[in-house]
JSON list of C-alpha atoms and ligand atoms in Angstrom, two decimals:
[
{"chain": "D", "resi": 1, "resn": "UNK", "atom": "CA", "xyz": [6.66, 13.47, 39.63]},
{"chain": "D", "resi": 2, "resn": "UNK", "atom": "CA", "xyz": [5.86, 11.38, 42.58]},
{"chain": "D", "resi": 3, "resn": "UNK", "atom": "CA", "xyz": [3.90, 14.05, 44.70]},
{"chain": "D", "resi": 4, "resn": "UNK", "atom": "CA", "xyz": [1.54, 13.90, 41.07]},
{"chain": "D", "resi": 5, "resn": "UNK", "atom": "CA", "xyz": [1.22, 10.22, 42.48]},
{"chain": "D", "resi": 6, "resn": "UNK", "atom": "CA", "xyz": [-2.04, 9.06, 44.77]},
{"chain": "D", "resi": 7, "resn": "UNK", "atom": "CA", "xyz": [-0.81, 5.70, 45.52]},
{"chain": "D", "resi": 8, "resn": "UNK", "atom": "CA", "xyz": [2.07, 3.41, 44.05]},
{"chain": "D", "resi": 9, "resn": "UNK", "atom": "CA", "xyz": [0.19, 0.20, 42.77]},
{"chain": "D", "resi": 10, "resn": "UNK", "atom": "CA", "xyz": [2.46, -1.91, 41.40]},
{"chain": "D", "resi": 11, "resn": "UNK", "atom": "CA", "xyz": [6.05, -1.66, 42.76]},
{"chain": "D", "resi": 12, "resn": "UNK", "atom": "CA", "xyz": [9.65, -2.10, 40.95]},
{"chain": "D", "resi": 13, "resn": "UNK", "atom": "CA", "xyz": [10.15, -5.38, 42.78]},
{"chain": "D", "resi": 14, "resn": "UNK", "atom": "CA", "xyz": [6.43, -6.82, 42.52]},
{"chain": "D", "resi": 15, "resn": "UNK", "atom": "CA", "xyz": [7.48, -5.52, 38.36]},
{"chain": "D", "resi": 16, "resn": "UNK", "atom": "CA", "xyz": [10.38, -7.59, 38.36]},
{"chain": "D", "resi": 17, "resn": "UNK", "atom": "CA", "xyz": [8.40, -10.88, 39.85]},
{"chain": "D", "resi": 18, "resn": "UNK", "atom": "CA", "xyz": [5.85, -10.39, 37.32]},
{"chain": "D", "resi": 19, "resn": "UNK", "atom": "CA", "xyz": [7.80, -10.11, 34.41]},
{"chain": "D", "resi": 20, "resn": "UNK", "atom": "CA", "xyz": [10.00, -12.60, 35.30]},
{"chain": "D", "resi": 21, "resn": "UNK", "atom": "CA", "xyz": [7.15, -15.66, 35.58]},
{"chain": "D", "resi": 22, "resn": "UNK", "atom": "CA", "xyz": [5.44, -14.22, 32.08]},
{"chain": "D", "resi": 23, "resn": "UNK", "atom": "CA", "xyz": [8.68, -15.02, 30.29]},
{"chain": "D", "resi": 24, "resn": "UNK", "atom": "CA", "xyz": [8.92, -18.46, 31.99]},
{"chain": "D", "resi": 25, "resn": "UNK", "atom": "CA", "xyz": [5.47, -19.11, 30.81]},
{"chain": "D", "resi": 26, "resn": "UNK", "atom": "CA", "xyz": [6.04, -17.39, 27.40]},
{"chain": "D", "resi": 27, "resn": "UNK", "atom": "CA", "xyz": [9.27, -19.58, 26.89]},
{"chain": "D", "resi": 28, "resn": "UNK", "atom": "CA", "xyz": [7.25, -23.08, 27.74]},
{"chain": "D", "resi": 29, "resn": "UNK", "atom": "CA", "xyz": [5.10, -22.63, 25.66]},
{"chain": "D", "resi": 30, "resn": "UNK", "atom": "CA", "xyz": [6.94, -21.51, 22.28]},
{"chain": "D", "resi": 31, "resn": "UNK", "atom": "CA", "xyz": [9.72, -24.22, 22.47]},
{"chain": "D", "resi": 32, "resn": "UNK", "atom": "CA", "xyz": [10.13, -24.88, 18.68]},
{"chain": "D", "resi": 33, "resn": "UNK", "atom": "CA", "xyz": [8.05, -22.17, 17.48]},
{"chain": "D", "resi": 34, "resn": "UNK", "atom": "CA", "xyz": [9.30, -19.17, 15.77]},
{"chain": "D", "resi": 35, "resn": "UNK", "atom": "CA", "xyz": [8.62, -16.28, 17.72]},
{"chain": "D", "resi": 36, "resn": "UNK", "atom": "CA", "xyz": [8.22, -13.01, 17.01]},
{"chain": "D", "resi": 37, "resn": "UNK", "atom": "CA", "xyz": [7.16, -10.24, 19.94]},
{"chain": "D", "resi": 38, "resn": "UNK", "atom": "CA", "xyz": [5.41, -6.91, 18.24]},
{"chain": "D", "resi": 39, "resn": "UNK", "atom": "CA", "xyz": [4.64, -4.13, 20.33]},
{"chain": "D", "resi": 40, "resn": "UNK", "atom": "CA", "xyz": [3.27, -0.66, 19.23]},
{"chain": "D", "resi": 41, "resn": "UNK", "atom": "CA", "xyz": [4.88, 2.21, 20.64]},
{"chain": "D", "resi": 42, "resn": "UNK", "atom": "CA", "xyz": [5.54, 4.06, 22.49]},
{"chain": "D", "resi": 43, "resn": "UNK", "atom": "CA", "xyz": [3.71, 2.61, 26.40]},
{"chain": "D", "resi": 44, "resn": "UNK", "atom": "CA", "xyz": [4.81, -0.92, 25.30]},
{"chain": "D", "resi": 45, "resn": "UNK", "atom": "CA", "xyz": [8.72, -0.37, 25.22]},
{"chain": "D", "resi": 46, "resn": "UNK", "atom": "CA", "xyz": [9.85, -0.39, 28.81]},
{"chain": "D", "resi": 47, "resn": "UNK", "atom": "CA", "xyz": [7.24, -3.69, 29.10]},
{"chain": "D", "resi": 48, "resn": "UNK", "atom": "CA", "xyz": [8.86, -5.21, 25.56]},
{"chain": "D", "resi": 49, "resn": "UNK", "atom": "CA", "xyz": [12.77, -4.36, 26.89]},
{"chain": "D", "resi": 50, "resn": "UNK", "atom": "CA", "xyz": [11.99, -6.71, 30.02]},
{"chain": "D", "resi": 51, "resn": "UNK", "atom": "CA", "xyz": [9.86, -9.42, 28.91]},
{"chain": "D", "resi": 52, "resn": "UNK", "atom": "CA", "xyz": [12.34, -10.21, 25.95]},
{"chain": "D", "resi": 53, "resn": "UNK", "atom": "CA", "xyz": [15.16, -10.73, 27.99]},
{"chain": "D", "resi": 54, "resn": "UNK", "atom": "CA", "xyz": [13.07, -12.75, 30.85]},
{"chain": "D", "resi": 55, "resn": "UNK", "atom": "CA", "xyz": [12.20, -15.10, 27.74]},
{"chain": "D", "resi": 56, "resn": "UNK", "atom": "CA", "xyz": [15.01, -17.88, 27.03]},
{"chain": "D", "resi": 57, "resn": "UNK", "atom": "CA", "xyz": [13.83, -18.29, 23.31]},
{"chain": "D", "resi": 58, "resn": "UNK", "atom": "CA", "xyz": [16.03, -17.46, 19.95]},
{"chain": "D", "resi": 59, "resn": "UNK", "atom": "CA", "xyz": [13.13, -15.13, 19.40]},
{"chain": "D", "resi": 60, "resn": "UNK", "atom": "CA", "xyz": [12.48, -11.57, 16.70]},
{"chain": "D", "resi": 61, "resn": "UNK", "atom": "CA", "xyz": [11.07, -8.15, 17.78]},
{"chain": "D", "resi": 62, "resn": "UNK", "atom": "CA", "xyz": [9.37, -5.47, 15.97]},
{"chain": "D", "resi": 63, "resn": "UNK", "atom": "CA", "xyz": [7.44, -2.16, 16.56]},
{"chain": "D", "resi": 64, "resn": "UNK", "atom": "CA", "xyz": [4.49, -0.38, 14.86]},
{"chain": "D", "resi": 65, "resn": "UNK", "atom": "CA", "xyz": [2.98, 3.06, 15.28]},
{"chain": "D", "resi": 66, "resn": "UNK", "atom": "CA", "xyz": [-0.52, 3.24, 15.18]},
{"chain": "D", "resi": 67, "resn": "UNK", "atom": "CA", "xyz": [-3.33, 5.96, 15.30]},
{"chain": "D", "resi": 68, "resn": "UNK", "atom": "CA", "xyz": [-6.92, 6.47, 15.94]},
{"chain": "D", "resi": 69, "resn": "UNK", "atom": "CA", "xyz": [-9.02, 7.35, 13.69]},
{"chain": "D", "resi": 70, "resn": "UNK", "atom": "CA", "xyz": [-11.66, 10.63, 14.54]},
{"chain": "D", "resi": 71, "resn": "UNK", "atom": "CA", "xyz": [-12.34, 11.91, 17.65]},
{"chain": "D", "resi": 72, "resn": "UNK", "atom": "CA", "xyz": [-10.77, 9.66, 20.83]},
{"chain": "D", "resi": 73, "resn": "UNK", "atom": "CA", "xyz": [-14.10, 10.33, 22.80]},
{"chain": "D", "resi": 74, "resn": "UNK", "atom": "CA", "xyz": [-16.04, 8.31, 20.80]},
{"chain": "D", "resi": 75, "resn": "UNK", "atom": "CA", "xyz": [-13.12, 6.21, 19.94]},
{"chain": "D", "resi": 76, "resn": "UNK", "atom": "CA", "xyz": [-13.83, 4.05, 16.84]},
{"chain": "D", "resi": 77, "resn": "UNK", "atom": "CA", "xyz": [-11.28, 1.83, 17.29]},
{"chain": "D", "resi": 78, "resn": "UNK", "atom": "CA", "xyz": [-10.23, 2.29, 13.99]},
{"chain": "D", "resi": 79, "resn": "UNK", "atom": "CA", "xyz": [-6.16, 2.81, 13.45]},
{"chain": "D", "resi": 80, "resn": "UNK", "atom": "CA", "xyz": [-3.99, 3.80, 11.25]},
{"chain": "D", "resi": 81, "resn": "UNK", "atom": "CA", "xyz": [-0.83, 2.74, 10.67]},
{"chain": "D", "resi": 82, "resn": "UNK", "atom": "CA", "xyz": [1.82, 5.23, 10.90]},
{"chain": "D", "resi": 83, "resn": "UNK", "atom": "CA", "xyz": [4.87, 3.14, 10.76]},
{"chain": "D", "resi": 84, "resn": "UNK", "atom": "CA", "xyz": [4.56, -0.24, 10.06]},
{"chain": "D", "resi": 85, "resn": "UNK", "atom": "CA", "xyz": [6.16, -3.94, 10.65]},
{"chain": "D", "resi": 86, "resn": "UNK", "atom": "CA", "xyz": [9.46, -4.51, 8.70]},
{"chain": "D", "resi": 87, "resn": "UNK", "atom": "CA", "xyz": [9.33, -8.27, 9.23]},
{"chain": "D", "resi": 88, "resn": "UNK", "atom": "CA", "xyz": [6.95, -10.54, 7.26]},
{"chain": "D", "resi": 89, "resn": "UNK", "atom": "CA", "xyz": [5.08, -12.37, 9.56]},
{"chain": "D", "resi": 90, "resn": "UNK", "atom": "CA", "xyz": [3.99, -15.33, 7.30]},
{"chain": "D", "resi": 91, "resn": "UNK", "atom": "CA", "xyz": [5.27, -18.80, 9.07]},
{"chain": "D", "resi": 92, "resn": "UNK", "atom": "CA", "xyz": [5.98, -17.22, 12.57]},
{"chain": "D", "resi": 93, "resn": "UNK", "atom": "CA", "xyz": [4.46, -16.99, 16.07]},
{"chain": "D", "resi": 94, "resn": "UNK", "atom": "CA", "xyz": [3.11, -13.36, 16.79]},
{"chain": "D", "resi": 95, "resn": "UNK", "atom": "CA", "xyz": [2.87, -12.59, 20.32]},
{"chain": "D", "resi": 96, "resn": "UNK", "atom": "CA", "xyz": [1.83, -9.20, 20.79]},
{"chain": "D", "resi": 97, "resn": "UNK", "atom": "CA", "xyz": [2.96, -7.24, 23.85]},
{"chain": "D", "resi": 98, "resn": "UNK", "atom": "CA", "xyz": [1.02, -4.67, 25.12]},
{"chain": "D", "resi": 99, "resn": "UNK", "atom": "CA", "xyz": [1.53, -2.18, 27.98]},
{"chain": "D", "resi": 100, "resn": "UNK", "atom": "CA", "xyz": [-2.41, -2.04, 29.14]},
{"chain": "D", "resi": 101, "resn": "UNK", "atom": "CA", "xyz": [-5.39, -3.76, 27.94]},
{"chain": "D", "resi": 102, "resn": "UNK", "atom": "CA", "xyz": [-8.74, -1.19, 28.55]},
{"chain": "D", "resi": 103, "resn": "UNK", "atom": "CA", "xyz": [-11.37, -1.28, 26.12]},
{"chain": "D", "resi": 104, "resn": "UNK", "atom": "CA", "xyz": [-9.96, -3.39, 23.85]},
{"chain": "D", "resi": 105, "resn": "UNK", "atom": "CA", "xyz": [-10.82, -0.87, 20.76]},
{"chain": "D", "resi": 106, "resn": "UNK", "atom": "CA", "xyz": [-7.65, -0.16, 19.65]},
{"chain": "D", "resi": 107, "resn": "UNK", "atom": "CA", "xyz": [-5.82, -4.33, 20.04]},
{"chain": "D", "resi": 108, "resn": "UNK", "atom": "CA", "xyz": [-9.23, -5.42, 18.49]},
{"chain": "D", "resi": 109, "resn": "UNK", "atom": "CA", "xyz": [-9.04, -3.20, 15.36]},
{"chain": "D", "resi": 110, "resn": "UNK", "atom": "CA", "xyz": [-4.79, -4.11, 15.40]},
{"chain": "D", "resi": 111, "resn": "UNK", "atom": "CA", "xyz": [-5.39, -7.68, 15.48]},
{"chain": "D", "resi": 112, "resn": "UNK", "atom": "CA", "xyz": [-7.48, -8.17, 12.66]},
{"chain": "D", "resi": 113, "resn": "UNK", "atom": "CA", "xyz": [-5.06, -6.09, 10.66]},
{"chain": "D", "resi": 114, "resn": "UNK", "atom": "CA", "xyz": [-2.28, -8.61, 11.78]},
{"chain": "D", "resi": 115, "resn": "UNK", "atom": "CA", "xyz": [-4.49, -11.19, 11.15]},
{"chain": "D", "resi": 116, "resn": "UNK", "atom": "CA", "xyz": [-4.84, -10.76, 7.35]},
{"chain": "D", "resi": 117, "resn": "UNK", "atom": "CA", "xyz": [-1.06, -11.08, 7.21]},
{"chain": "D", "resi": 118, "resn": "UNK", "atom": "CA", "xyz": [-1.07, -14.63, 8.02]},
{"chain": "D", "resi": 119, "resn": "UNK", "atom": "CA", "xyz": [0.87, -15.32, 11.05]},
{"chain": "D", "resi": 120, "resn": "UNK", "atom": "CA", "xyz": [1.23, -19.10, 11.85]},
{"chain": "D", "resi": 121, "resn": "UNK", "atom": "CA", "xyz": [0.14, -18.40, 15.18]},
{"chain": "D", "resi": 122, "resn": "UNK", "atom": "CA", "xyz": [-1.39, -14.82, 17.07]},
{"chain": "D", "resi": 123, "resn": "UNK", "atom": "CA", "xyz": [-1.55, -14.60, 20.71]},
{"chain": "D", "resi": 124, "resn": "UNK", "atom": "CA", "xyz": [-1.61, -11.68, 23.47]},
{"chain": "D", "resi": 125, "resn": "UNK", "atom": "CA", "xyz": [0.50, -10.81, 26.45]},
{"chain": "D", "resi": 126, "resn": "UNK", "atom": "CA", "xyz": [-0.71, -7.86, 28.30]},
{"chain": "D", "resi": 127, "resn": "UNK", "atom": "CA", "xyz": [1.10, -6.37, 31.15]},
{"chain": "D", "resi": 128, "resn": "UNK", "atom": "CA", "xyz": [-1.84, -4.64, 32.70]},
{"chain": "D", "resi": 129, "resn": "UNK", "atom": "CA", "xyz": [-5.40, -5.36, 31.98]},
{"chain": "D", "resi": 130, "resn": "UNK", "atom": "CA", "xyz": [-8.66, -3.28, 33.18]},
{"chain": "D", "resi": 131, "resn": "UNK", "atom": "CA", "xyz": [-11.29, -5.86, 32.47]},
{"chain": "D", "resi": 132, "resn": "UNK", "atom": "CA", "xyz": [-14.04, -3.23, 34.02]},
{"chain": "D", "resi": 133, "resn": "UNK", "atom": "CA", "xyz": [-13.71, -1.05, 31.25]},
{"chain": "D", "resi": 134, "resn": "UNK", "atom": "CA", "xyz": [-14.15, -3.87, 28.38]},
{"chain": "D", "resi": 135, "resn": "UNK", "atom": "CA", "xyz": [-16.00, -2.81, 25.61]},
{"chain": "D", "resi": 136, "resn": "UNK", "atom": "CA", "xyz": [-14.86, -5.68, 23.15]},
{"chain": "D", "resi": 137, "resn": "UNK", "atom": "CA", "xyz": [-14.78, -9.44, 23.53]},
{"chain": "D", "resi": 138, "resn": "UNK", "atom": "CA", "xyz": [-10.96, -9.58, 23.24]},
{"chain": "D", "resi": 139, "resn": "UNK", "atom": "CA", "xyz": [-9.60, -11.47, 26.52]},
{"chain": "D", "resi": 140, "resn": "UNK", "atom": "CA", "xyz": [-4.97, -11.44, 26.63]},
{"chain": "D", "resi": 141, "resn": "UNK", "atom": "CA", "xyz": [-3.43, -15.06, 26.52]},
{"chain": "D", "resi": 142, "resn": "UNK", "atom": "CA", "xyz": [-0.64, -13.86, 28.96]},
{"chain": "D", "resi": 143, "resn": "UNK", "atom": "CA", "xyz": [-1.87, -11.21, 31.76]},
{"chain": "D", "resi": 144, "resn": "UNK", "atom": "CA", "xyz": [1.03, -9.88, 34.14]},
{"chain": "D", "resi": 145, "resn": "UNK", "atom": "CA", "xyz": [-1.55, -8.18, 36.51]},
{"chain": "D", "resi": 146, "resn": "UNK", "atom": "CA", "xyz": [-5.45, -7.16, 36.75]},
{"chain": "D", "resi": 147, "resn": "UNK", "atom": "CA", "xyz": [-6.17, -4.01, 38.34]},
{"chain": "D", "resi": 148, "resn": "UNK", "atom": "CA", "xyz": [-8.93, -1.51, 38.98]},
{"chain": "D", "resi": 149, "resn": "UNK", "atom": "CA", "xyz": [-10.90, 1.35, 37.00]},
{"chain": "D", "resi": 150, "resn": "UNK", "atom": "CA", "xyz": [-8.10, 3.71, 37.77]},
{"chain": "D", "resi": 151, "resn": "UNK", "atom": "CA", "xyz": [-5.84, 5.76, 35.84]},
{"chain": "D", "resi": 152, "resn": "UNK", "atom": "CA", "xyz": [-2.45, 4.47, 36.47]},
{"chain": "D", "resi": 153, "resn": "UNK", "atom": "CA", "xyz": [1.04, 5.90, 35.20]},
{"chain": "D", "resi": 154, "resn": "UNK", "atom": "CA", "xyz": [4.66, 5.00, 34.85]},
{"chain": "D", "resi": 155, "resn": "UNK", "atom": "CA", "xyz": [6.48, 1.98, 33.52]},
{"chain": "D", "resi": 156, "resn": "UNK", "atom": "CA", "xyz": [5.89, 2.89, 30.38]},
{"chain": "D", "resi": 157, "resn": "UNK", "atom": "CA", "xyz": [2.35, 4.45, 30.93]},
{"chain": "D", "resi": 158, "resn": "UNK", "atom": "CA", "xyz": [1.68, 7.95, 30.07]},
{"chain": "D", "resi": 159, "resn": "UNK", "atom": "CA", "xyz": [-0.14, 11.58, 30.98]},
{"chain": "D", "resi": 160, "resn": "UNK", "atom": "CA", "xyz": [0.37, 13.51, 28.35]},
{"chain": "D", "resi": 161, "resn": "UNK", "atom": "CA", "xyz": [3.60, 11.97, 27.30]},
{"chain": "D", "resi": 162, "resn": "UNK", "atom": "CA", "xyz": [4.63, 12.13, 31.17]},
{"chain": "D", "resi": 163, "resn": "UNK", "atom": "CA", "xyz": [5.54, 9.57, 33.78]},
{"chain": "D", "resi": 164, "resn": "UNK", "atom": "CA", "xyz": [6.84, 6.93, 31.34]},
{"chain": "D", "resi": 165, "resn": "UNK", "atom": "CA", "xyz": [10.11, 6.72, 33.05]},
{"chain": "D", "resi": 166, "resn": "UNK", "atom": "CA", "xyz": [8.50, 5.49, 36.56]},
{"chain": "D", "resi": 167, "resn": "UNK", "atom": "CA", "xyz": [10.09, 2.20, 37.44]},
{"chain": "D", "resi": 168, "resn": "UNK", "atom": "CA", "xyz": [6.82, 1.19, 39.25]},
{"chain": "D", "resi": 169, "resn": "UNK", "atom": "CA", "xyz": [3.06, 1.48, 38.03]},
{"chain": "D", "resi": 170, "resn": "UNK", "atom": "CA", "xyz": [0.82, 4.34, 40.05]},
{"chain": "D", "resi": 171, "resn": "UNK", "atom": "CA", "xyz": [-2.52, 5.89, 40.01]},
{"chain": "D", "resi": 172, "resn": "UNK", "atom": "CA", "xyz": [-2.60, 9.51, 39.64]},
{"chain": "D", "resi": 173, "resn": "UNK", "atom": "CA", "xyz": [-4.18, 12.39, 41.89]},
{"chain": "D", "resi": 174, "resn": "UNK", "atom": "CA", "xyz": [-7.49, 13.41, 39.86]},
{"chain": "D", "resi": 175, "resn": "UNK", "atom": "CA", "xyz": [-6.70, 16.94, 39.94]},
{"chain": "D", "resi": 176, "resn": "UNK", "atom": "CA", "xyz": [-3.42, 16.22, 37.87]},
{"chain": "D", "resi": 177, "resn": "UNK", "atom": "CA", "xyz": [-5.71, 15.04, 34.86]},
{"chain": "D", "resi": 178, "resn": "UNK", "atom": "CA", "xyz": [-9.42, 17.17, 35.36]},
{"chain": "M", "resi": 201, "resn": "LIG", "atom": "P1", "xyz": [-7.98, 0.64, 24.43]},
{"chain": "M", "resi": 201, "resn": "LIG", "atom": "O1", "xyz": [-7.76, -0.74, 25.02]},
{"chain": "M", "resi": 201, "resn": "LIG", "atom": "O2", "xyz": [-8.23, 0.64, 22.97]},
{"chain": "M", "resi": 201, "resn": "LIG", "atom": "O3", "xyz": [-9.04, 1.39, 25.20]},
{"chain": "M", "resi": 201, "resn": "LIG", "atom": "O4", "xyz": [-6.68, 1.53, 24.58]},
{"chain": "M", "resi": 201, "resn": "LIG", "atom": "C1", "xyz": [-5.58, 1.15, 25.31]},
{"chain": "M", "resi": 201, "resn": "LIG", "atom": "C2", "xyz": [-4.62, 2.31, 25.34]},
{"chain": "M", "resi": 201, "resn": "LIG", "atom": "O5", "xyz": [-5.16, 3.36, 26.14]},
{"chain": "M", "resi": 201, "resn": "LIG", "atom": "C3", "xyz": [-3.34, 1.90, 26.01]},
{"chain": "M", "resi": 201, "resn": "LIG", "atom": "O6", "xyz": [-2.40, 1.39, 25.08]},
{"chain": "M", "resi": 201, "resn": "LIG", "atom": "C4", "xyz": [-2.89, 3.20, 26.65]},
{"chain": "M", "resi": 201, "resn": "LIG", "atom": "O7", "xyz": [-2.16, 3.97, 25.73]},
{"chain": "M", "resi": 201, "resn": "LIG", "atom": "C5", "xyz": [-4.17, 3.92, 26.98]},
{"chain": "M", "resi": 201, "resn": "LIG", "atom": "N1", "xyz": [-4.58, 3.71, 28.39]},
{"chain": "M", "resi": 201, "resn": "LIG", "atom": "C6", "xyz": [-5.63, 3.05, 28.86]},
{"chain": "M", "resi": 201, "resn": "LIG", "atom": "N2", "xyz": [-5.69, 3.08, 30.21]},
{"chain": "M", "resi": 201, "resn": "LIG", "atom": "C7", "xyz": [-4.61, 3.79, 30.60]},
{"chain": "M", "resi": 201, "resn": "LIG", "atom": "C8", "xyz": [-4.09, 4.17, 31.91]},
{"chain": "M", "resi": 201, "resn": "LIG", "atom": "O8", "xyz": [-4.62, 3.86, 32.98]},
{"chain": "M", "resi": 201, "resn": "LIG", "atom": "N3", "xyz": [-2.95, 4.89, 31.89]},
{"chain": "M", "resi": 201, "resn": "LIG", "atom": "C9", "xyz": [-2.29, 5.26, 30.75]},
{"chain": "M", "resi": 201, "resn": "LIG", "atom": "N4", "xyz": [-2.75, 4.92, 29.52]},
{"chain": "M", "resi": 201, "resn": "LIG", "atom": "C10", "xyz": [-3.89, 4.20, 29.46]},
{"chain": "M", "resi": 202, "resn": "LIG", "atom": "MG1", "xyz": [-0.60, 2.90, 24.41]}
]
């Protein structure tokens, strides 16, 4: 896997650093809330399995499957959901956790669905974010790193279902994906 690998970007310790100081934020700032961290699968999970436990909070968790609607291309944003929450989310504190924040399509289109169930509270934590390719005005609450216009694997973060199992984040060769 790693000779598919241009660069390593974000390493396993630099990981661990960053993780660690989002859940020290995250767990300031929902003292007496009711928290509940939703993440939609599958990039999210390795992200979700770390932040939780970095995050000194009686706290819930929950996971949805989404899908776009038409042709990815010309991505809609649209989604469908494929499997949805099991906990109702009136009267708690929704902190979504996402693996990488790109265009935006997809979280925007998610967030108003989330929305409409009446959370008491619905914020953002993003473990990557690649504000160059913004396409919507959606901006995370909690942002573990910015990085370039690159296609980056690992830590969760697929090719074609591949990589996800990297312990660190890295950009991959071109000629793997053209
Ligand atoms: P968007 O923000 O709606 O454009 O979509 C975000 C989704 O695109 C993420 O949840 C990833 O599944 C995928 N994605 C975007 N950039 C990358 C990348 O660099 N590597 C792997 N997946 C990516
Ligand atoms: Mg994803």
């Amino acid at each position: 896997m790693v000779e598919d690998l241009k660069n390593v970007l974000i390493s396993e310790e630099k990981i661990k650093e960053i993780v660690k100081k989002l859940g020290k934020e995250i767990t300031e700032d929902y003292k007496g809330k009711n928290l509940i961290l939703i993440s939609v699968l599958k990039g999210s999970v390795v992200f979700m399995a770390d932040l939780m436990r970095e995050i000194d909070l009686p706290l819930k968790i929950d996971f949805m499957i989404v899908s776009s609607y038409g042709d990815k291309a010309v991505s809609s944003g649209k989604v469908k959901i494929v499997k949805d929450l099991d906990i109702d989310l009136s009267d708690l504190d929704v902190l979504m956790v996402e693996d990488i924040l790109d265009t935006g399509r997809t979280l925007c289109s998610l967030l108003e669905i989330l929305r409409t169930r009446n959370p008491k509270s619905l914020k953002l934590c993003t473990f990557l974010d690649k504000p160059d390719r913004r396409a919507t005005d959606i901006e995370a609450d909690y942002v573990g790193a910015k990085i370039p216009d690159e296609f980056v694997v690992g830590y969760g973060l697929d090719f074609n279902q591949r990589y996800r199992n990297l312990p660190y984040v890295g950009v991959l060769k071109p000629e793997v994906y053209e």
